[in-house]
Amino acid sequence: MKSILYMILCCCLICSCKSPEPRKPVSRASQSFTTKSLTLNKAIVKKEEAYIKEMIDADSTNNYISSADGFWYYYNSENKTDSITPGFGDEVEFNYNLLTLQGDTIYSREELGERAYTIDKEEIFTGLRQGLKLMKERETVTFLFPSHQAYGYYGDNDKIGTHVALKSTVTLNEIKPKTE
């Protein structure tokens, strides 16, 4: 009787030492959903860029520059005497507005006020972050941002909806180099 109990106890111990088996996920993102989303986003970007290029072609008064980051800009007033542009950790003070590509005001300069921003250390939408790095003090530049360089799919949860391309005129008032 004791030997049977020992055998049962040994069997229980051996079975309980088994390593746990991983569980299968309850849901997975399907390949087709990812493919559809990617295709849709590529189509949106292509449509926005085509519209922006049409706007640029129709505007013969300004000399547009294509940035490596995927947006376009032109100088309203250029500072040709200085060569310093802001770098990582520098604080800049600037004014800007946000408009639709058609020119409808979303946020005016007065609404947004003067803004202080530390380069690459604070949250600001991608296009504006990259655009400020191209500017010198006392320059005014007009940027055309496709939605993926602006607020993208989510918008700003206020006045800017999903997939809204933006036009912004930015004046860089001052660059304060970072202090060690």
Short mmCIF file of N, CA, C and O in Angstrom, two decimals, residues 56-135:
data_model
loop_
_atom_site.label_atom_id
_atom_site.label_comp_id
_atom_site.label_asym_id
_atom_site.label_seq_id
_atom_site.Cartn_x
_atom_site.Cartn_y
_atom_site.Cartn_z
N ILE A 56 2.47 74.19 -56.73
CA ILE A 56 3.79 74.76 -56.97
C ILE A 56 3.92 75.18 -58.43
O ILE A 56 4.42 76.27 -58.73
N ASP A 57 3.47 74.33 -59.33
CA ASP A 57 3.55 74.65 -60.77
C ASP A 57 2.71 75.88 -61.12
O ASP A 57 3.08 76.66 -61.99
N ALA A 58 1.59 76.05 -60.43
CA ALA A 58 0.70 77.18 -60.70
C ALA A 58 1.22 78.48 -60.09
O ALA A 58 0.81 79.57 -60.50
N ASP A 59 2.13 78.41 -59.13
CA ASP A 59 2.65 79.59 -58.43
C ASP A 59 3.99 79.99 -59.05
O ASP A 59 5.03 79.44 -58.71
N SER A 60 3.96 80.96 -59.93
CA SER A 60 5.18 81.38 -60.61
C SER A 60 5.94 82.47 -59.84
O SER A 60 7.06 82.82 -60.20
N THR A 61 5.35 83.01 -58.79
CA THR A 61 5.99 84.10 -58.04
C THR A 61 6.99 83.63 -57.00
O THR A 61 7.85 84.40 -56.60
N ASN A 62 6.89 82.39 -56.55
CA ASN A 62 7.78 81.90 -55.50
C ASN A 62 8.67 80.78 -56.02
O ASN A 62 8.28 79.99 -56.88
N ASN A 63 9.88 80.72 -55.46
CA ASN A 63 10.85 79.69 -55.82
C ASN A 63 10.81 78.59 -54.75
O ASN A 63 11.42 78.73 -53.69
N TYR A 64 10.11 77.50 -55.01
CA TYR A 64 9.94 76.42 -54.04
C TYR A 64 11.17 75.53 -54.00
O TYR A 64 11.80 75.26 -55.02
N ILE A 65 11.47 75.07 -52.80
CA ILE A 65 12.58 74.15 -52.56
C ILE A 65 11.99 72.88 -51.99
O ILE A 65 11.16 72.91 -51.09
N SER A 66 12.44 71.74 -52.52
CA SER A 66 11.99 70.45 -52.01
C SER A 66 12.96 69.99 -50.93
O SER A 66 14.17 69.91 -51.18
N SER A 67 12.46 69.70 -49.75
CA SER A 67 13.36 69.25 -48.67
C SER A 67 13.57 67.75 -48.76
O SER A 67 12.75 67.02 -49.32
N ALA A 68 14.64 67.31 -48.17
CA ALA A 68 14.93 65.88 -48.12
C ALA A 68 13.96 65.14 -47.20
O ALA A 68 13.83 63.92 -47.27
N ASP A 69 13.24 65.89 -46.36
CA ASP A 69 12.31 65.29 -45.41
C ASP A 69 10.90 65.12 -45.95
O ASP A 69 10.00 64.66 -45.25
N GLY A 70 10.64 65.55 -47.20
CA GLY A 70 9.34 65.29 -47.81
C GLY A 70 8.35 66.43 -47.74
O GLY A 70 7.15 66.20 -47.77
N PHE A 71 8.81 67.66 -47.63
CA PHE A 71 7.92 68.82 -47.70
C PHE A 71 8.57 69.87 -48.59
O PHE A 71 9.72 69.74 -49.00
N TRP A 72 7.83 70.93 -48.92
CA TRP A 72 8.31 71.98 -49.79
C TRP A 72 8.24 73.32 -49.06
O TRP A 72 7.41 73.50 -48.17
N TYR A 73 9.09 74.25 -49.46
CA TYR A 73 9.09 75.56 -48.81
C TYR A 73 9.67 76.62 -49.74
O TYR A 73 10.33 76.31 -50.71
N TYR A 74 9.35 77.87 -49.40
CA TYR A 74 9.98 79.02 -50.07
C TYR A 74 10.19 80.12 -49.05
O TYR A 74 9.53 80.17 -48.01
N TYR A 75 11.17 80.98 -49.34
CA TYR A 75 11.51 82.07 -48.44
C TYR A 75 10.64 83.28 -48.73
O TYR A 75 10.59 83.76 -49.86
N ASN A 76 9.97 83.80 -47.69
CA ASN A 76 9.28 85.08 -47.79
C ASN A 76 10.31 86.20 -47.55
O ASN A 76 10.28 87.22 -48.21
N SER A 77 11.17 85.99 -46.56
CA SER A 77 12.30 86.88 -46.33
C SER A 77 13.47 86.01 -45.87
O SER A 77 13.34 85.23 -44.93
N GLU A 78 14.60 86.17 -46.55
CA GLU A 78 15.76 85.32 -46.30
C GLU A 78 16.86 86.14 -45.66
O GLU A 78 17.11 87.28 -46.04
N ASN A 79 17.53 85.56 -44.68
CA ASN A 79 18.66 86.19 -44.00
C ASN A 79 19.93 85.65 -44.66
O ASN A 79 20.35 84.53 -44.37
N LYS A 80 20.53 86.46 -45.51
CA LYS A 80 21.72 86.01 -46.25
C LYS A 80 23.02 86.36 -45.54
O LYS A 80 24.08 85.95 -45.97
N THR A 81 22.94 87.10 -44.42
CA THR A 81 24.15 87.50 -43.72
C THR A 81 24.57 86.47 -42.67
O THR A 81 25.76 86.28 -42.44
N ASP A 82 23.62 85.81 -42.04
CA ASP A 82 23.95 84.80 -41.01
C ASP A 82 24.05 83.42 -41.65
O ASP A 82 23.46 83.16 -42.70
N SER A 83 24.76 82.54 -40.98
CA SER A 83 24.86 81.16 -41.46
C SER A 83 24.45 80.15 -40.40
O SER A 83 24.45 78.96 -40.65
N ILE A 84 24.08 80.63 -39.23
CA ILE A 84 23.78 79.74 -38.10
C ILE A 84 22.33 79.28 -38.17
O ILE A 84 21.41 80.09 -38.24
N THR A 85 22.14 77.97 -38.16
CA THR A 85 20.81 77.37 -38.06
C THR A 85 20.75 76.62 -36.73
O THR A 85 21.78 76.22 -36.20
N PRO A 86 19.56 76.44 -36.18
CA PRO A 86 19.47 75.76 -34.87
C PRO A 86 19.85 74.28 -34.97
O PRO A 86 19.58 73.62 -35.97
N GLY A 87 20.47 73.81 -33.90
CA GLY A 87 20.84 72.40 -33.80
C GLY A 87 20.23 71.78 -32.56
O GLY A 87 19.51 72.44 -31.79
N PHE A 88 20.54 70.53 -32.32
CA PHE A 88 19.99 69.78 -31.20
C PHE A 88 20.22 70.53 -29.89
O PHE A 88 21.33 70.94 -29.57
N GLY A 89 19.13 70.74 -29.14
CA GLY A 89 19.21 71.36 -27.82
C GLY A 89 19.13 72.87 -27.82
O GLY A 89 18.97 73.47 -26.76
N ASP A 90 19.24 73.51 -29.01
CA ASP A 90 19.11 74.97 -29.06
C ASP A 90 17.65 75.35 -28.84
O ASP A 90 16.75 74.63 -29.24
N GLU A 91 17.43 76.49 -28.20
CA GLU A 91 16.06 76.97 -28.02
C GLU A 91 15.78 78.02 -29.08
O GLU A 91 16.61 78.89 -29.34
N VAL A 92 14.63 77.91 -29.71
CA VAL A 92 14.22 78.88 -30.72
C VAL A 92 12.90 79.51 -30.30
O VAL A 92 12.09 78.89 -29.62
N GLU A 93 12.75 80.76 -30.69
CA GLU A 93 11.48 81.46 -30.50
C GLU A 93 10.95 81.79 -31.87
O GLU A 93 11.67 82.37 -32.70
N PHE A 94 9.70 81.41 -32.14
CA PHE A 94 9.14 81.60 -33.47
C PHE A 94 7.65 81.84 -33.40
O PHE A 94 6.99 81.58 -32.40
N ASN A 95 7.13 82.39 -34.49
CA ASN A 95 5.69 82.58 -34.69
C ASN A 95 5.31 81.80 -35.93
O ASN A 95 6.11 81.71 -36.87
N TYR A 96 4.10 81.30 -35.96
CA TYR A 96 3.64 80.58 -37.14
C TYR A 96 2.12 80.56 -37.19
O TYR A 96 1.45 80.91 -36.22
N ASN A 97 1.62 80.17 -38.33
CA ASN A 97 0.19 79.94 -38.49
C ASN A 97 0.01 78.60 -39.17
O ASN A 97 0.97 78.03 -39.69
N LEU A 98 -1.19 78.08 -39.15
CA LEU A 98 -1.50 76.83 -39.85
C LEU A 98 -2.73 77.06 -40.72
O LEU A 98 -3.76 77.52 -40.23
N LEU A 99 -2.59 76.74 -42.00
CA LEU A 99 -3.66 76.90 -42.98
C LEU A 99 -3.83 75.60 -43.73
O LEU A 99 -2.92 74.77 -43.79
N THR A 100 -4.99 75.43 -44.35
CA THR A 100 -5.15 74.33 -45.29
C THR A 100 -4.39 74.71 -46.55
O THR A 100 -4.01 75.87 -46.73
N LEU A 101 -4.18 73.77 -47.44
CA LEU A 101 -3.48 74.09 -48.69
C LEU A 101 -4.28 75.08 -49.54
O LEU A 101 -3.71 75.81 -50.34
N GLN A 102 -5.58 75.12 -49.33
CA GLN A 102 -6.43 76.05 -50.06
C GLN A 102 -6.37 77.46 -49.48
O GLN A 102 -6.94 78.39 -50.03
N GLY A 103 -5.72 77.63 -48.34
CA GLY A 103 -5.54 78.94 -47.73
C GLY A 103 -6.51 79.27 -46.61
O GLY A 103 -6.51 80.39 -46.10
N ASP A 104 -7.34 78.33 -46.22
CA ASP A 104 -8.27 78.56 -45.11
C ASP A 104 -7.51 78.49 -43.78
O ASP A 104 -6.77 77.54 -43.53
N THR A 105 -7.70 79.47 -42.92
CA THR A 105 -6.98 79.53 -41.65
C THR A 105 -7.53 78.49 -40.67
O THR A 105 -8.72 78.43 -40.42
N ILE A 106 -6.62 77.70 -40.13
CA ILE A 106 -6.97 76.75 -39.08
C ILE A 106 -6.61 77.39 -37.74
O ILE A 106 -7.43 77.46 -36.84
N TYR A 107 -5.35 77.81 -37.61
CA TYR A 107 -4.87 78.54 -36.44
C TYR A 107 -4.11 79.77 -36.94
O TYR A 107 -3.18 79.65 -37.71
N SER A 108 -4.46 80.94 -36.45
CA SER A 108 -3.78 82.17 -36.85
C SER A 108 -2.54 82.38 -35.97
O SER A 108 -2.39 81.76 -34.91
N ARG A 109 -1.68 83.29 -36.39
CA ARG A 109 -0.50 83.65 -35.60
C ARG A 109 -0.91 84.17 -34.22
O ARG A 109 -0.25 83.89 -33.23
N GLU A 110 -1.99 84.93 -34.19
CA GLU A 110 -2.45 85.50 -32.93
C GLU A 110 -2.92 84.40 -31.98
O GLU A 110 -2.66 84.45 -30.78
N GLU A 111 -3.61 83.41 -32.52
CA GLU A 111 -4.09 82.29 -31.69
C GLU A 111 -2.93 81.51 -31.10
O GLU A 111 -2.94 81.12 -29.94
N LEU A 112 -1.92 81.25 -31.93
CA LEU A 112 -0.80 80.41 -31.49
C LEU A 112 0.23 81.20 -30.69
O LEU A 112 0.93 80.64 -29.85
N GLY A 113 0.35 82.51 -30.95
CA GLY A 113 1.30 83.34 -30.21
C GLY A 113 2.74 82.98 -30.51
O GLY A 113 3.03 82.14 -31.36
N GLU A 114 3.66 83.62 -29.79
CA GLU A 114 5.07 83.28 -29.97
C GLU A 114 5.35 81.99 -29.20
O GLU A 114 4.89 81.81 -28.08
N ARG A 115 6.11 81.14 -29.81
CA ARG A 115 6.36 79.82 -29.23
C ARG A 115 7.85 79.65 -28.98
O ARG A 115 8.67 80.00 -29.83
N ALA A 116 8.20 79.13 -27.82
CA ALA A 116 9.59 78.76 -27.52
C ALA A 116 9.66 77.23 -27.63
O ALA A 116 8.78 76.52 -27.16
N TYR A 117 10.69 76.75 -28.28
CA TYR A 117 10.82 75.32 -28.54
C TYR A 117 12.29 74.93 -28.48
O TYR A 117 13.15 75.62 -29.05
N THR A 118 12.60 73.85 -27.79
CA THR A 118 13.95 73.31 -27.74
C THR A 118 14.06 72.24 -28.82
O THR A 118 13.33 71.25 -28.80
N ILE A 119 14.96 72.45 -29.75
CA ILE A 119 15.10 71.59 -30.93
C ILE A 119 15.32 70.13 -30.52
O ILE A 119 16.22 69.81 -29.75
N ASP A 120 14.46 69.27 -31.04
CA ASP A 120 14.51 67.81 -30.86
C ASP A 120 14.35 67.34 -29.41
O ASP A 120 14.64 66.19 -29.10
N LYS A 121 13.89 68.21 -28.52
CA LYS A 121 13.69 67.79 -27.14
C LYS A 121 12.25 67.94 -26.69
O LYS A 121 11.93 67.60 -25.56
N GLU A 122 11.40 68.49 -27.55
CA GLU A 122 10.00 68.68 -27.20
C GLU A 122 9.13 68.16 -28.34
O GLU A 122 9.61 67.97 -29.45
N GLU A 123 7.86 67.95 -28.04
CA GLU A 123 6.92 67.46 -29.04
C GLU A 123 6.42 68.60 -29.92
O GLU A 123 5.95 69.61 -29.42
N ILE A 124 6.55 68.39 -31.21
CA ILE A 124 6.02 69.31 -32.22
C ILE A 124 5.92 68.46 -33.49
O ILE A 124 6.67 67.49 -33.64
N PHE A 125 5.01 68.77 -34.38
CA PHE A 125 4.83 67.87 -35.52
C PHE A 125 6.08 67.83 -36.41
O PHE A 125 6.85 68.79 -36.49
N THR A 126 6.29 66.70 -37.04
CA THR A 126 7.53 66.38 -37.74
C THR A 126 7.98 67.43 -38.73
O THR A 126 9.14 67.83 -38.74
N GLY A 127 7.09 67.87 -39.60
CA GLY A 127 7.47 68.83 -40.62
C GLY A 127 7.99 70.13 -40.04
O GLY A 127 9.01 70.67 -40.49
N LEU A 128 7.32 70.66 -39.03
CA LEU A 128 7.75 71.91 -38.41
C LEU A 128 9.08 71.73 -37.70
O LEU A 128 9.96 72.60 -37.76
N ARG A 129 9.26 70.60 -37.05
CA ARG A 129 10.53 70.31 -36.36
C ARG A 129 11.68 70.34 -37.35
O ARG A 129 12.72 70.95 -37.11
N GLN A 130 11.50 69.69 -38.51
CA GLN A 130 12.56 69.66 -39.52
C GLN A 130 12.72 71.01 -40.21
O GLN A 130 13.83 71.42 -40.54
N GLY A 131 11.59 71.70 -40.43
CA GLY A 131 11.65 73.00 -41.08
C GLY A 131 12.39 74.04 -40.27
O GLY A 131 13.15 74.86 -40.82
N LEU A 132 12.20 74.05 -38.96
CA LEU A 132 12.91 75.01 -38.10
C LEU A 132 14.42 74.83 -38.18
O LEU A 132 15.17 75.80 -38.07
N LYS A 133 14.87 73.62 -38.38
CA LYS A 133 16.31 73.34 -38.47
C LYS A 133 16.92 73.94 -39.74
O LYS A 133 18.14 74.10 -39.83
N LEU A 134 16.10 74.26 -40.73
CA LEU A 134 16.58 74.84 -41.99
C LEU A 134 16.67 76.36 -41.93
O LEU A 134 17.25 76.98 -42.82
N MET A 135 16.09 76.97 -40.91
CA MET A 135 15.95 78.42 -40.87
C MET A 135 17.07 79.11 -40.08
O MET A 135 17.70 78.50 -39.22
#
